[in-house]
GROMACS .gro file of C-alpha atoms in nm:
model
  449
    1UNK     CA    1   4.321  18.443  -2.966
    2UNK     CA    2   4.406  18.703  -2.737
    3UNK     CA    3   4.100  18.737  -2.570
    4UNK     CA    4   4.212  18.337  -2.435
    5UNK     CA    5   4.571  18.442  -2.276
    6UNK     CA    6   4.658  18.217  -2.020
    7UNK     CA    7   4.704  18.599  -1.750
    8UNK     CA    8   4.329  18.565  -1.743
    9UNK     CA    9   4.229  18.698  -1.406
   10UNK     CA   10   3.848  18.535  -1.437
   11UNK     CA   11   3.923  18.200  -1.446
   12UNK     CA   12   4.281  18.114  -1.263
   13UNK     CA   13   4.272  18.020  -0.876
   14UNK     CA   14   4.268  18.415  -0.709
   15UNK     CA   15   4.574  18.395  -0.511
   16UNK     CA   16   4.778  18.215  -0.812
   17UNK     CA   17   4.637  18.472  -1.043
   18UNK     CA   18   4.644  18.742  -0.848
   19UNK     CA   19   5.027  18.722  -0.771
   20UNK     CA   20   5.119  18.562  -1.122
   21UNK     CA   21   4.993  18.875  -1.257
   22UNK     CA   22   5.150  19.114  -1.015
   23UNK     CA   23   5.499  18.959  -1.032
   24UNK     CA   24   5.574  19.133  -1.371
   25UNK     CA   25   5.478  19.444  -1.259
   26UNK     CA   26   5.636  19.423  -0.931
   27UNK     CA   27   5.965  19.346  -1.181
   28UNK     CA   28   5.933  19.619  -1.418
   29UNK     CA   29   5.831  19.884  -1.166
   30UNK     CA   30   6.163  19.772  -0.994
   31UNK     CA   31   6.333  19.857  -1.360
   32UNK     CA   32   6.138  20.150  -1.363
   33UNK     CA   33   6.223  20.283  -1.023
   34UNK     CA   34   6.586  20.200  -1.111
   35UNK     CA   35   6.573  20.378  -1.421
   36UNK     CA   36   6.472  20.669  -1.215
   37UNK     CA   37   6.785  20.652  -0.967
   38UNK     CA   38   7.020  20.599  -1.217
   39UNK     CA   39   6.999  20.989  -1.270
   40UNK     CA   40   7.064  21.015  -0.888
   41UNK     CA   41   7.390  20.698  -0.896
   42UNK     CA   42   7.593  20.834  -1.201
   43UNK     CA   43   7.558  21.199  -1.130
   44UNK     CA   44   7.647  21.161  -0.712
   45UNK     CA   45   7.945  20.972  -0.828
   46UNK     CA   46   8.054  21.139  -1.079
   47UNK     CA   47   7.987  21.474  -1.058
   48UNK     CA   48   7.947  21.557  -0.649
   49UNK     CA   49   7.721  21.555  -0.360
   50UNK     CA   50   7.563  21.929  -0.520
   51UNK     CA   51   7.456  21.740  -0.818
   52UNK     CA   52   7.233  21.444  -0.604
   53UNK     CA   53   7.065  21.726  -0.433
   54UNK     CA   54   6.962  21.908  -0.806
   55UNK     CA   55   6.883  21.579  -0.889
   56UNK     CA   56   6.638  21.518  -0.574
   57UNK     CA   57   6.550  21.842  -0.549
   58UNK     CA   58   6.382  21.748  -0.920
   59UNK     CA   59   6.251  21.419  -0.811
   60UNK     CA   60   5.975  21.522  -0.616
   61UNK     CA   61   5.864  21.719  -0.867
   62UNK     CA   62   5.906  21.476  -1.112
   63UNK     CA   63   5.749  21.196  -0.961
   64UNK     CA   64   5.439  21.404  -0.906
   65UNK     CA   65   5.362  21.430  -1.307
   66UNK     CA   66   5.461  21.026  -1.290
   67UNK     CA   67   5.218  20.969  -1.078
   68UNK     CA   68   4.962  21.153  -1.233
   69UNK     CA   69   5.035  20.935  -1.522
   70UNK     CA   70   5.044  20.657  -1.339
   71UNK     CA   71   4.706  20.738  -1.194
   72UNK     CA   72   4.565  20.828  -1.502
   73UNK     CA   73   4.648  20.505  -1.639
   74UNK     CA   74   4.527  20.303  -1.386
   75UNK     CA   75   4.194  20.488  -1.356
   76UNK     CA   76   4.119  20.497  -1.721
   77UNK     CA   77   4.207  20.145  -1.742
   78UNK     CA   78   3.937  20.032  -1.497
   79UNK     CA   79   3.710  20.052  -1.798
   80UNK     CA   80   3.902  19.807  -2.023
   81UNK     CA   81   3.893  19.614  -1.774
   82UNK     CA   82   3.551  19.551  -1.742
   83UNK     CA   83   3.497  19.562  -2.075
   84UNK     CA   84   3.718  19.284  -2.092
   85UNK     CA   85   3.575  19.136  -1.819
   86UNK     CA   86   3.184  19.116  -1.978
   87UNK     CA   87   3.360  19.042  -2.348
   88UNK     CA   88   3.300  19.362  -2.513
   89UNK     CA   89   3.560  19.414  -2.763
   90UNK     CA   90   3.450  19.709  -2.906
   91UNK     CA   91   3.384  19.879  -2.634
   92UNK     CA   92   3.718  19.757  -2.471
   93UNK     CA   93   3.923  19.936  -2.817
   94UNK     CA   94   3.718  20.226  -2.823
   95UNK     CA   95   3.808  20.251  -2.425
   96UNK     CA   96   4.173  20.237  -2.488
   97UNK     CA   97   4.171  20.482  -2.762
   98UNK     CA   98   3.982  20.725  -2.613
   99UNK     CA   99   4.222  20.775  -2.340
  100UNK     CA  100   4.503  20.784  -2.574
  101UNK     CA  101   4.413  21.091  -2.749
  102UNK     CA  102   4.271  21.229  -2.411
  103UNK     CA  103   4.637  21.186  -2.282
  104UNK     CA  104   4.841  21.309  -2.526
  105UNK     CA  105   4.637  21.605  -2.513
  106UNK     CA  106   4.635  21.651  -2.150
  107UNK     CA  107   5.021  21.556  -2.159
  108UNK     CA  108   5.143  21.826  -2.369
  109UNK     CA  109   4.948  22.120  -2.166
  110UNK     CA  110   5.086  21.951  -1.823
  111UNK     CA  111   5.432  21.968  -2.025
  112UNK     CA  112   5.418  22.337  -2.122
  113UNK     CA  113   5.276  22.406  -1.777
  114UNK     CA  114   5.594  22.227  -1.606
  115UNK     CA  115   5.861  22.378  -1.836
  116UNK     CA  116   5.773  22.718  -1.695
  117UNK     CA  117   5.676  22.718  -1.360
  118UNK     CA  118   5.939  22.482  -1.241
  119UNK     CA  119   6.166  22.748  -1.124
  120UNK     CA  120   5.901  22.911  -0.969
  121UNK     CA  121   5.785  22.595  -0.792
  122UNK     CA  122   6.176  22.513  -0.679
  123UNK     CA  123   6.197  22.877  -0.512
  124UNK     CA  124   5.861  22.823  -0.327
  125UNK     CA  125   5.989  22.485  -0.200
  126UNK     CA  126   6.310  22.651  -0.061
  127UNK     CA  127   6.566  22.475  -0.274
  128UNK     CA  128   6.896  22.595  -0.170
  129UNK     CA  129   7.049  22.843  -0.408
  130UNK     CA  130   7.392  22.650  -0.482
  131UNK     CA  131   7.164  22.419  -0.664
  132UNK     CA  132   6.923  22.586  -0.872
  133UNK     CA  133   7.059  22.625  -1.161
  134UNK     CA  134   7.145  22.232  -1.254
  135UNK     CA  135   6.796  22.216  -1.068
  136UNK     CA  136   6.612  22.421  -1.336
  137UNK     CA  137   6.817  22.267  -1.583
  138UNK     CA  138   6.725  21.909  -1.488
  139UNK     CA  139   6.341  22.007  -1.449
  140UNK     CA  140   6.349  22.208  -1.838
  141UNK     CA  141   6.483  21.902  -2.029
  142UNK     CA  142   6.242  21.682  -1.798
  143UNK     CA  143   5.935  21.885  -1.905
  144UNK     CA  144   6.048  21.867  -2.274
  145UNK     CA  145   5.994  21.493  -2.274
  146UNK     CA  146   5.682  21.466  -2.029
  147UNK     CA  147   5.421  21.343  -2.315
  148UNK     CA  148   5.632  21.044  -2.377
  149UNK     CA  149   5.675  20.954  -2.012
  150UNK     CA  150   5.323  21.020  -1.986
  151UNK     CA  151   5.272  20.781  -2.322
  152UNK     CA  152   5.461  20.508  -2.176
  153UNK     CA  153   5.288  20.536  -1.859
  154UNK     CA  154   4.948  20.540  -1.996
  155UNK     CA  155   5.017  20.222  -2.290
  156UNK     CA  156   5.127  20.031  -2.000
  157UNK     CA  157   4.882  20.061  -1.771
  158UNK     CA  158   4.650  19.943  -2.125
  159UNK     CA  159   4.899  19.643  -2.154
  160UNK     CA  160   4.831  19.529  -1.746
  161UNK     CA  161   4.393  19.631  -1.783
  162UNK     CA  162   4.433  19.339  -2.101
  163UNK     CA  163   4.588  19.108  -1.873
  164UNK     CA  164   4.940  19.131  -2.043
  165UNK     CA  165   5.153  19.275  -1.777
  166UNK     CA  166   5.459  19.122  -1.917
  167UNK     CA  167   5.521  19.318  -2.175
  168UNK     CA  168   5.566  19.658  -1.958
  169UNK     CA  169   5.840  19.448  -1.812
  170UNK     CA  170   6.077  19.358  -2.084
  171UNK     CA  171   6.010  19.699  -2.283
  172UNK     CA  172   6.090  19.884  -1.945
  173UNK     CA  173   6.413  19.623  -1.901
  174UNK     CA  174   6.524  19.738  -2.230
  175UNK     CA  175   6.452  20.110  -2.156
  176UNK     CA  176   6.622  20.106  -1.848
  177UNK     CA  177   6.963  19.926  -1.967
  178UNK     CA  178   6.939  20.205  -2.279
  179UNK     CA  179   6.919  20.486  -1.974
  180UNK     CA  180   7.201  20.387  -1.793
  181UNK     CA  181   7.427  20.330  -2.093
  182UNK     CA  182   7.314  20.682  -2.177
  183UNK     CA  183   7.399  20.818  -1.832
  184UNK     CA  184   7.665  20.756  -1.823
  185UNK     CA  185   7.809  20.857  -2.197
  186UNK     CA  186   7.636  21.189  -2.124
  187UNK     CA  187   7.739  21.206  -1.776
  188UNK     CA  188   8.082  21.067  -1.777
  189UNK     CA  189   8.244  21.090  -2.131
  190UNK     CA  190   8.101  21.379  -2.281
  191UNK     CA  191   8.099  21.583  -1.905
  192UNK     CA  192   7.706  21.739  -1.980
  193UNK     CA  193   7.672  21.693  -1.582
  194UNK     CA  194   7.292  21.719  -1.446
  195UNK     CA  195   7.150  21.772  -1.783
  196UNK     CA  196   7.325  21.509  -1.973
  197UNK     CA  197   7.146  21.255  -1.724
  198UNK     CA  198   6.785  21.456  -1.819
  199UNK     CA  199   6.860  21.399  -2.165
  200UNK     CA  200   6.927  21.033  -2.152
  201UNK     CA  201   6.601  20.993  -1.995
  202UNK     CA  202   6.407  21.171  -2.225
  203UNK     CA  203   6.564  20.956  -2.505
  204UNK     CA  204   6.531  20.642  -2.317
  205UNK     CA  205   6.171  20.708  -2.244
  206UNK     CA  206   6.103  20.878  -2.591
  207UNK     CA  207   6.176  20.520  -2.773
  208UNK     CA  208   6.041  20.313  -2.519
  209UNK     CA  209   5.681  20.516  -2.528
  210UNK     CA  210   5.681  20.447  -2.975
  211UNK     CA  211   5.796  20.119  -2.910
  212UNK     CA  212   5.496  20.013  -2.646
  213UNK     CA  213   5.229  20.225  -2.932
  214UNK     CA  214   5.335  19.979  -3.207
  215UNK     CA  215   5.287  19.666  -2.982
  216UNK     CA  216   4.977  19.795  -2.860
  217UNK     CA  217   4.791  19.846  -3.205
  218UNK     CA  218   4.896  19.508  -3.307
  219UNK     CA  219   4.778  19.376  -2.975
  220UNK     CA  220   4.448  19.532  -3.005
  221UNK     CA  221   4.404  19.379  -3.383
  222UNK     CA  222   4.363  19.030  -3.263
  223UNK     CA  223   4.035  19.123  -3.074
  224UNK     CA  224   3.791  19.079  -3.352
  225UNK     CA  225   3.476  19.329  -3.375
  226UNK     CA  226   3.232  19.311  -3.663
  227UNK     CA  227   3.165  19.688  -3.591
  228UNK     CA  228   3.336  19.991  -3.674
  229UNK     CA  229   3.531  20.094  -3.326
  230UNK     CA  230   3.458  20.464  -3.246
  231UNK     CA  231   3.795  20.624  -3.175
  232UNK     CA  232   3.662  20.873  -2.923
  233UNK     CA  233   3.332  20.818  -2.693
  234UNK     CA  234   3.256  21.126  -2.502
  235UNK     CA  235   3.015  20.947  -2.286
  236UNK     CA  236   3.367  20.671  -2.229
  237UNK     CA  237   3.567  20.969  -2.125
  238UNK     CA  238   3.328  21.096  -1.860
  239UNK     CA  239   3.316  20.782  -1.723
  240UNK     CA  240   3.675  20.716  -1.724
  241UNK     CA  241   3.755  21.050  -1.570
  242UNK     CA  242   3.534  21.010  -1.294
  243UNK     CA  243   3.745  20.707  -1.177
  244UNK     CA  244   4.092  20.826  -1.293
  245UNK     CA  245   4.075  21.184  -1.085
  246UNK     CA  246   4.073  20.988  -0.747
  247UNK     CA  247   4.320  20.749  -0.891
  248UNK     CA  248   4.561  21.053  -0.971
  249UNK     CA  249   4.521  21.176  -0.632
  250UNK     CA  250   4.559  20.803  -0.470
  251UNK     CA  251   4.874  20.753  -0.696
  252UNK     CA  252   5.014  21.088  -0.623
  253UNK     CA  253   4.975  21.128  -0.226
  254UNK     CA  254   5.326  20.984  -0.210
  255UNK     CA  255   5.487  21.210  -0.418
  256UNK     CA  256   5.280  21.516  -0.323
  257UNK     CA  257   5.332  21.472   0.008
  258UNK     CA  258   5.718  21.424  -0.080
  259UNK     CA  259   5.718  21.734  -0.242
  260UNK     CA  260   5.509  21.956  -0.024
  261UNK     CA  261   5.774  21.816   0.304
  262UNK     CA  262   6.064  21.903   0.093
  263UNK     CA  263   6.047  22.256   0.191
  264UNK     CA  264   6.035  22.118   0.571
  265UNK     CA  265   6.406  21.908   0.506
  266UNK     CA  266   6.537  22.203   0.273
  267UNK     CA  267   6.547  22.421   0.539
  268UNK     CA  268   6.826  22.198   0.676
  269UNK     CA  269   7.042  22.270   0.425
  270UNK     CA  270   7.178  22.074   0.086
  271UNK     CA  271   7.386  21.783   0.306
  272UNK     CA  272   7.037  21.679   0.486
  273UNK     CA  273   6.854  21.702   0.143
  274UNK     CA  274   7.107  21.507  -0.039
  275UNK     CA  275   7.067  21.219   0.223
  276UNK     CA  276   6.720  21.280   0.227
  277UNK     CA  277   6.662  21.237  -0.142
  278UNK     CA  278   6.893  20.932  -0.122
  279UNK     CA  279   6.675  20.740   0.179
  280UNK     CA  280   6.351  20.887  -0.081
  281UNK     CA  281   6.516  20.655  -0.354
  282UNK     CA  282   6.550  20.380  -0.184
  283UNK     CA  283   6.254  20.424  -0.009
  284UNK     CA  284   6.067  20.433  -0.395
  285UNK     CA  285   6.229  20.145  -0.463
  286UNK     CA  286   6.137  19.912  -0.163
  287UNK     CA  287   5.771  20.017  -0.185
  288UNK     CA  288   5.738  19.932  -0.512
  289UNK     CA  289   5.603  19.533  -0.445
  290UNK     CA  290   5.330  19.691  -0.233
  291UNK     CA  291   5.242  20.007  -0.502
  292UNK     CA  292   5.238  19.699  -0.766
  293UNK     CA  293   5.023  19.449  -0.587
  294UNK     CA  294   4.746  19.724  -0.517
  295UNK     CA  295   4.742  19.794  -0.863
  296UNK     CA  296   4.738  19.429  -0.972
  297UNK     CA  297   4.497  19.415  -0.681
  298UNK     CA  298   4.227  19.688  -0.901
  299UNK     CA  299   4.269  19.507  -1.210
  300UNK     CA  300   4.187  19.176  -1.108
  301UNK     CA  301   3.855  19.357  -0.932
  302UNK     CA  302   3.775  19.520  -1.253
  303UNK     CA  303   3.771  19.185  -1.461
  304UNK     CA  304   3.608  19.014  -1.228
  305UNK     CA  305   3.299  19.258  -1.130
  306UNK     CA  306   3.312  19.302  -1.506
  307UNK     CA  307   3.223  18.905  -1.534
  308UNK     CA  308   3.009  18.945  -1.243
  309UNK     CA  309   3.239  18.702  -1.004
  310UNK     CA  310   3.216  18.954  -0.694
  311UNK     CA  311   3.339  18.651  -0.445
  312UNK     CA  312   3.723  18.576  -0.628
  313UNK     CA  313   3.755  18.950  -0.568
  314UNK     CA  314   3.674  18.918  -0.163
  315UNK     CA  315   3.915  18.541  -0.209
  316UNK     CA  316   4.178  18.791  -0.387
  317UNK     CA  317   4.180  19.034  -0.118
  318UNK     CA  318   4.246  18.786   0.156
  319UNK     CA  319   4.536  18.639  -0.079
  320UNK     CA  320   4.680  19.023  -0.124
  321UNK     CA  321   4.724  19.004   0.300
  322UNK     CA  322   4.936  18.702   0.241
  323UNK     CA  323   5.152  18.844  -0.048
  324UNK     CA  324   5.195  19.242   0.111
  325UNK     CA  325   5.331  19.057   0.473
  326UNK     CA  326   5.594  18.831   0.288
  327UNK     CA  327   5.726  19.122   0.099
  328UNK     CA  328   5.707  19.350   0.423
  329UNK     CA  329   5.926  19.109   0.645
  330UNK     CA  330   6.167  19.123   0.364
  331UNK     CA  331   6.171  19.475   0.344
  332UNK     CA  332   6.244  19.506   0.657
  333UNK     CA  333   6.526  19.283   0.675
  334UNK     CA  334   6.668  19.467   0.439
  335UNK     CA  335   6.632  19.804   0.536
  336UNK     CA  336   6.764  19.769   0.910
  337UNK     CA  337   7.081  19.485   0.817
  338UNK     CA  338   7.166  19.659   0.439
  339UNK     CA  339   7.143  19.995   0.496
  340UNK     CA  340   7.439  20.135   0.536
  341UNK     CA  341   7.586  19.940   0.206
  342UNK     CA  342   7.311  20.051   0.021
  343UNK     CA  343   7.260  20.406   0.099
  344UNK     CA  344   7.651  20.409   0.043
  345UNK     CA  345   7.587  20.329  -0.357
  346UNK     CA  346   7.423  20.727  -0.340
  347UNK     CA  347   7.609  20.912  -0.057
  348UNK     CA  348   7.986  20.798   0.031
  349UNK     CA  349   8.022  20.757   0.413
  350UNK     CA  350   8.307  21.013   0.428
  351UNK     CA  351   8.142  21.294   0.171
  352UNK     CA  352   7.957  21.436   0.449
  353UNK     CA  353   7.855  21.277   0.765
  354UNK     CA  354   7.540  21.500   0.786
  355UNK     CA  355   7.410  21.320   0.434
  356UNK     CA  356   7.484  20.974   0.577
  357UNK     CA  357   7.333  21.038   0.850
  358UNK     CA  358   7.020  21.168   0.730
  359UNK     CA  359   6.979  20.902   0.480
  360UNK     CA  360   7.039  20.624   0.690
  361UNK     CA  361   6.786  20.742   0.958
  362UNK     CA  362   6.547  20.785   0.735
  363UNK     CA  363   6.514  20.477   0.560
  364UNK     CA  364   6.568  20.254   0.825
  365UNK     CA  365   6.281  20.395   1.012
  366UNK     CA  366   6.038  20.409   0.713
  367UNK     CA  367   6.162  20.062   0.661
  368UNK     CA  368   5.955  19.922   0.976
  369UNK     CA  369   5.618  20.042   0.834
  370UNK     CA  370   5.628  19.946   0.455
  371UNK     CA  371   5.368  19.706   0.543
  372UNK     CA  372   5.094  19.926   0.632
  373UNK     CA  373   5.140  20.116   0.276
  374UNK     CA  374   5.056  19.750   0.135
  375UNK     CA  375   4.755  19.699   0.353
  376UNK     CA  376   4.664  20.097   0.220
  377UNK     CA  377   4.762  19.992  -0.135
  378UNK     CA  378   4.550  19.681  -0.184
  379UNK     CA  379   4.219  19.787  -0.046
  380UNK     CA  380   4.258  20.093  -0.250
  381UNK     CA  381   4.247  19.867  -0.534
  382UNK     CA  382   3.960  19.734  -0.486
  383UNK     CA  383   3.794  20.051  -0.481
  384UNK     CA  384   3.966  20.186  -0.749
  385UNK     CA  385   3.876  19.871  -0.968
  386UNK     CA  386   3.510  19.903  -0.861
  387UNK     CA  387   3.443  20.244  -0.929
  388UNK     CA  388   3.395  20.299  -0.609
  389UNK     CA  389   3.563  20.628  -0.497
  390UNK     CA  390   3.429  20.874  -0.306
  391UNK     CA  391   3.554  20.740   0.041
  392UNK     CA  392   3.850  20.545  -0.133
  393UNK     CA  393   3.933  20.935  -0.234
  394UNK     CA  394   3.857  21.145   0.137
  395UNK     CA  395   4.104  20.874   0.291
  396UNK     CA  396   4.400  20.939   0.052
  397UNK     CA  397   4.368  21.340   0.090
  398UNK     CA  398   4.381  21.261   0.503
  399UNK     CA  399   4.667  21.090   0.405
  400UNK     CA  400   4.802  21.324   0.267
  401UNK     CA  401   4.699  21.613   0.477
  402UNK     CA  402   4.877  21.413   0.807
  403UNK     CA  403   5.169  21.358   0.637
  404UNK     CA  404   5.222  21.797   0.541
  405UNK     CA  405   5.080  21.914   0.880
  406UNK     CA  406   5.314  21.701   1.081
  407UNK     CA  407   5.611  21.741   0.874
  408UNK     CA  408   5.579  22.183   0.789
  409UNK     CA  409   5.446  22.190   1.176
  410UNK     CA  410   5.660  21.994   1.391
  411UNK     CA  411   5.969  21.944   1.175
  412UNK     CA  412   6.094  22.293   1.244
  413UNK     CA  413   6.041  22.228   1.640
  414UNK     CA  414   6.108  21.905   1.703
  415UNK     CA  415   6.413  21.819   1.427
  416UNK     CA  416   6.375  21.676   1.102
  417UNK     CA  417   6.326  21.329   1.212
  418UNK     CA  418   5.928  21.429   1.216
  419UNK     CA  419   5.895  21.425   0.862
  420UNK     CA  420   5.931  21.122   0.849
  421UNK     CA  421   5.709  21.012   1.170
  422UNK     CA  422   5.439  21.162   0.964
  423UNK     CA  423   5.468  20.914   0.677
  424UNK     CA  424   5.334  20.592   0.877
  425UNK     CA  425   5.058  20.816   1.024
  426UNK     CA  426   4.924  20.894   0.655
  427UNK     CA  427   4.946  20.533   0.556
  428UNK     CA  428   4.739  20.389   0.881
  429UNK     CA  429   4.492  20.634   0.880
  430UNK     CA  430   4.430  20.610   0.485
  431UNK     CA  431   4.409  20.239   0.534
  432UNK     CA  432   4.180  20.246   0.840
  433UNK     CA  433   3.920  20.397   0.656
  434UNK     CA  434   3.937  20.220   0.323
  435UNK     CA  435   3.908  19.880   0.485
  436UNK     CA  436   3.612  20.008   0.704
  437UNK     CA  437   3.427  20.118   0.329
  438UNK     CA  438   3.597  19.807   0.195
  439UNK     CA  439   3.385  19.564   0.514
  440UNK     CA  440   3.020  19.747   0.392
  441UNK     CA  441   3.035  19.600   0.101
  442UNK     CA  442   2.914  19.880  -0.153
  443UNK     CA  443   3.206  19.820  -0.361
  444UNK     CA  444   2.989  19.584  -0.538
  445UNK     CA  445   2.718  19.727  -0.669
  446UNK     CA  446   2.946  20.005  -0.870
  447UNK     CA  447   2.956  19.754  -1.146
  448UNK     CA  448   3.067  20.048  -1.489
  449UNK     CA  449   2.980  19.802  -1.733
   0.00000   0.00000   0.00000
C-alpha cells in the first residue's frame, strides 16, 4: 500500500532518510532551475545581449509568483504531513484537496493581477527603456500561464508532504527537455524572439501541471478511508494558511529581495544588468541543494512531530549540518575555479566586457557564502514543519529588509558591488535568530495534528 513506501521519513535512520529524500528534490529543482535559464541560454545566444536583459529583467518578477507557489506549497503541505504522520487518511485527502481548489483560485486572481501591472511594476523598477517592450512581452505571456505554474508547484509540493519526492523529478525531467526543445523551435526556427521562449514555457509547464493532477488522484486512491472525504474543510484552510503565509514570505525573501535591488543594478545600465541577471542564474542554480534540503528538512519534521518522534527531528537537524557543508565546499569550488566557463554559456567574453565583468564578480563572491543560506534554510524547516512561525517569520523579513537597505542605500555610493555584500548579511542574520528559537525548544509543542 502506499501508506508503506519505502521514502518513509518515520521509520528510516534520520540522516539516511533525511538525504535519501532530499536527493530527488535537490535533482528536479536542478531541472527546474534549468528549465528556467533555458529562456535566458537560447535567447542570449541567439537573439543578443538586449534580449538576456528582457529576459532578467522578467526573472525577478517571475520568480517572485514561483516562490509564492513554492511557499504555498510547502506551507499547506505541512498539514499532510502530519496527517500522514499520525495515519489519518482522510484527513490527509481532504488536506490536499482543500488547497487545490484554494490555489487555483488564488492562482488565477494573482494571474490577472500580474498580466496588468507588470509594466507598471518594470517602470517602477527602472528597467531600461531599450528593453521594455520584449520585457512586457515576456511578463504578458508569463502571466497567461501562471495557474499552471502555480498547479505544478502546488501538486508537487503534495507529491514530497506523501513522501514521494521522486515523482516531481522525472515529470520536471520530462518538462524541462519539452522546454528546451521548444525554445529553441520558437526561438531559433520560427524567429518569435523573447516571446517565443515565454510561450514554450507556458506549454511546457501547462502539460506538466495536467500530467502531475492525473498521477496525483490515482496516488491518493490507494489510501483507503471508509468515510466520505470532504473536498473542502474551512477549519483545514485556516489552519493551513496560517503556516503557508510565513512560508510564502520565507520562500520569497530571495526573490523579493532580487527584485526590490534590481532597481539599485538597473541604474547601471542594460550591460551591468545583463551580467547581473546572468551571475542571478547561476546563483539560483547553485543554491538550489541548500533551498531543497531545508525543505526536505520541514517535511521530515512534519511526519515525525505528526508520529510524535520529536528526537529523529533534533538527530535530522544535526545530519542537515553534515549534508549543507559538503554541498557548500563544492559550491565553492565551483564558483571561484568554473566561473568564467560558466558565466560564458550566458554572456560571451567579448559581447561586452562590462556584462562579464559584472557577472563574474558577482557570483564568485556570492559563491563563498552559499553555506550560510543552508544553515538559514534548514532551521527554517524545522519551524516551518512545526508550525512554529512567528519568529521563524520576523527573521526572514530582517532578511530581507538588510538585503534592500544596503543594496538601494549604499549601492548608489559605494558601486554596485554592495548589492551583493548585502546578500550574506540577510542570510546570517536570518539564520542567527532562527537557530536561537530553534535551541528553546518550543518548536515542539506546535504539534497541528
Amino acid at each position: 500500500m502506499a501508506q508503506n513506501a519505502k521514502e518513509n521519513l518515520i521509520t528510516q535512520p534520520p540522516a539516511r532518510s533525511l538525504f535519501f529524500f532530499a536527493l530527488p528534490m535537490i535533482i528536479g529543482n536542478l531541472f527546474q532551475q534549468f528549465y528556467n535559464m533555458a529562456d535566458s541560454i537560447i535567447v542570449g545566444n541567439l537573439v543578443g545581449e538586449d534580449a538576456l536583459a528582457a529576459v532578467g529583467a522578467s526573472y525577478s518578477f517571475t520568480t517572485v509568483f514561483i516562490m509564492i507557489a513554492i511557499g504555498g506549497g510547502i506551507g499547506a503541505s505541512v498539514l499532510t504531513s502530519q496527517y500522514l504522520g499520525a495515519g489519518h487518511y482522510k484527513e490527509m485527502k481532504s488536506s490536499v484537496y482543500t488547497f487545490l481548489i484554494a490555489f487555483a483560485v488564488f492562482s488565477t486572481l494573482l494571474a490577472a493581477v500580474g498580466f496588468f501591472i507588470n509594466p507598471t511594476v518594470l517602470r517602477a523598477l527602472k528597467t531600461p527603456e531599450n528593453i521594455m517592450p520584449d520585457a512586457v512581452s515576456y511578463l504578458q505571456i508569463y502571466f497567461a500561464g501562471l495557474p499552471f505554474m502555480f498547479m505544478y508547484n502546488i501538486l508537487s509540493a503534495d507529491f514530497n508532504a506523501l513522501g514521494r519526492s521522486k515523482i516531481p523529478l522525472f515529470l520536471l525531467i520530462f518538462s524541462s527537455i519539452l522546454n528546451i526543445l521548444l525554445d529553441y523551435w520558437m526561438v531559433g526556427s520560427l524567429g518569435m524572439g523573447v516571446a517565443g521562449a515565454a510561450v514554450a514555457t507556458v506549454i511546457a509547464q501547462g502539460i506538466a501541471a495536467v500530467i502531475s493532477f492525473v498521477i496525483l488522484m490515482k496516488l491518493l486512491s490507494t489510501y483507503h478511508t471508509e468515510d466520505k472525504v470532504e473536498r473542502f474543510r474551512t477549519d483545514m484552510f485556516a489552519a493551513g494558511v496560517r503556516i503557508a503565509v510565513p512560508s510564502i514570505v520565507q520562500q520569497s525573501i530571495v526573490s523579493i529581495g532580487m527584485l526590490l535591488t534590481q532597481s539599485a543594478v538597473n541604474q547601471f545600465g542594460s550591460s551591468a544588468l545583463a551580467g547581473y541577471s546572468a551571475g542571478m542564474r547561476l546563483e539560483s542554480l547553485c543554491i538550489v541543494p541548500m533551498i531543497a534540503t531545508g525543505n526536505a528538512m520541514s517535511t521530515f519534521t512534519a511526519q515525525n512531530l505528526g508520529a510524535g518522534k520529536p528526537e529523529r527531528v533534533r538527530q535530522g537537524y544535526h545530519a542537515a549540518y553534515g549534508i549543507i557543508i559538503g554541498f557548500g565546499i563544492v559550491l565553492i569550488l565551483i564558483s571561484q575555479l568554473g566561473c568564467n566557463p560558466i558565466l560564458s554559456v550566458f554572456v560571451e567574453q567579448g559581447a561586452s566586457a562590462v556584462a562579464f565583468e559584472t557577472g563574474t564578480s558577482y557570483f564568485r563572491f556570492i559563491g563563498l557564502f552559499f553555506s550560510f543560506l543552508g544553515f538559514k534554510a534548514i532551521t527554517d524547516g524545522i519551524l516551518r514543519g512545526a508550525g512554529d512561525i512567528k519568529v521563524y517569520m520576523l527573521a526572514n523579513l530582517i532578511n530581507l529588509g538588510i538585503r534592500v537597505a544596503v543594496a538601494q542605500l549604499c549601492s548608489p555610493v559605494w558601486g554596485i558591488q554592495l548589492v551583493w555584500y548585502a546578500v550574506p548579511m540577510g542570510w546570517t542574520a536570518n539564520y542567527l535568530i532562527s537557530y536561537c528559537w530553534y535551541r528553546t525548544g518550543h518548536w515542539k509543542k506546535n504539534r497541528l495534528v
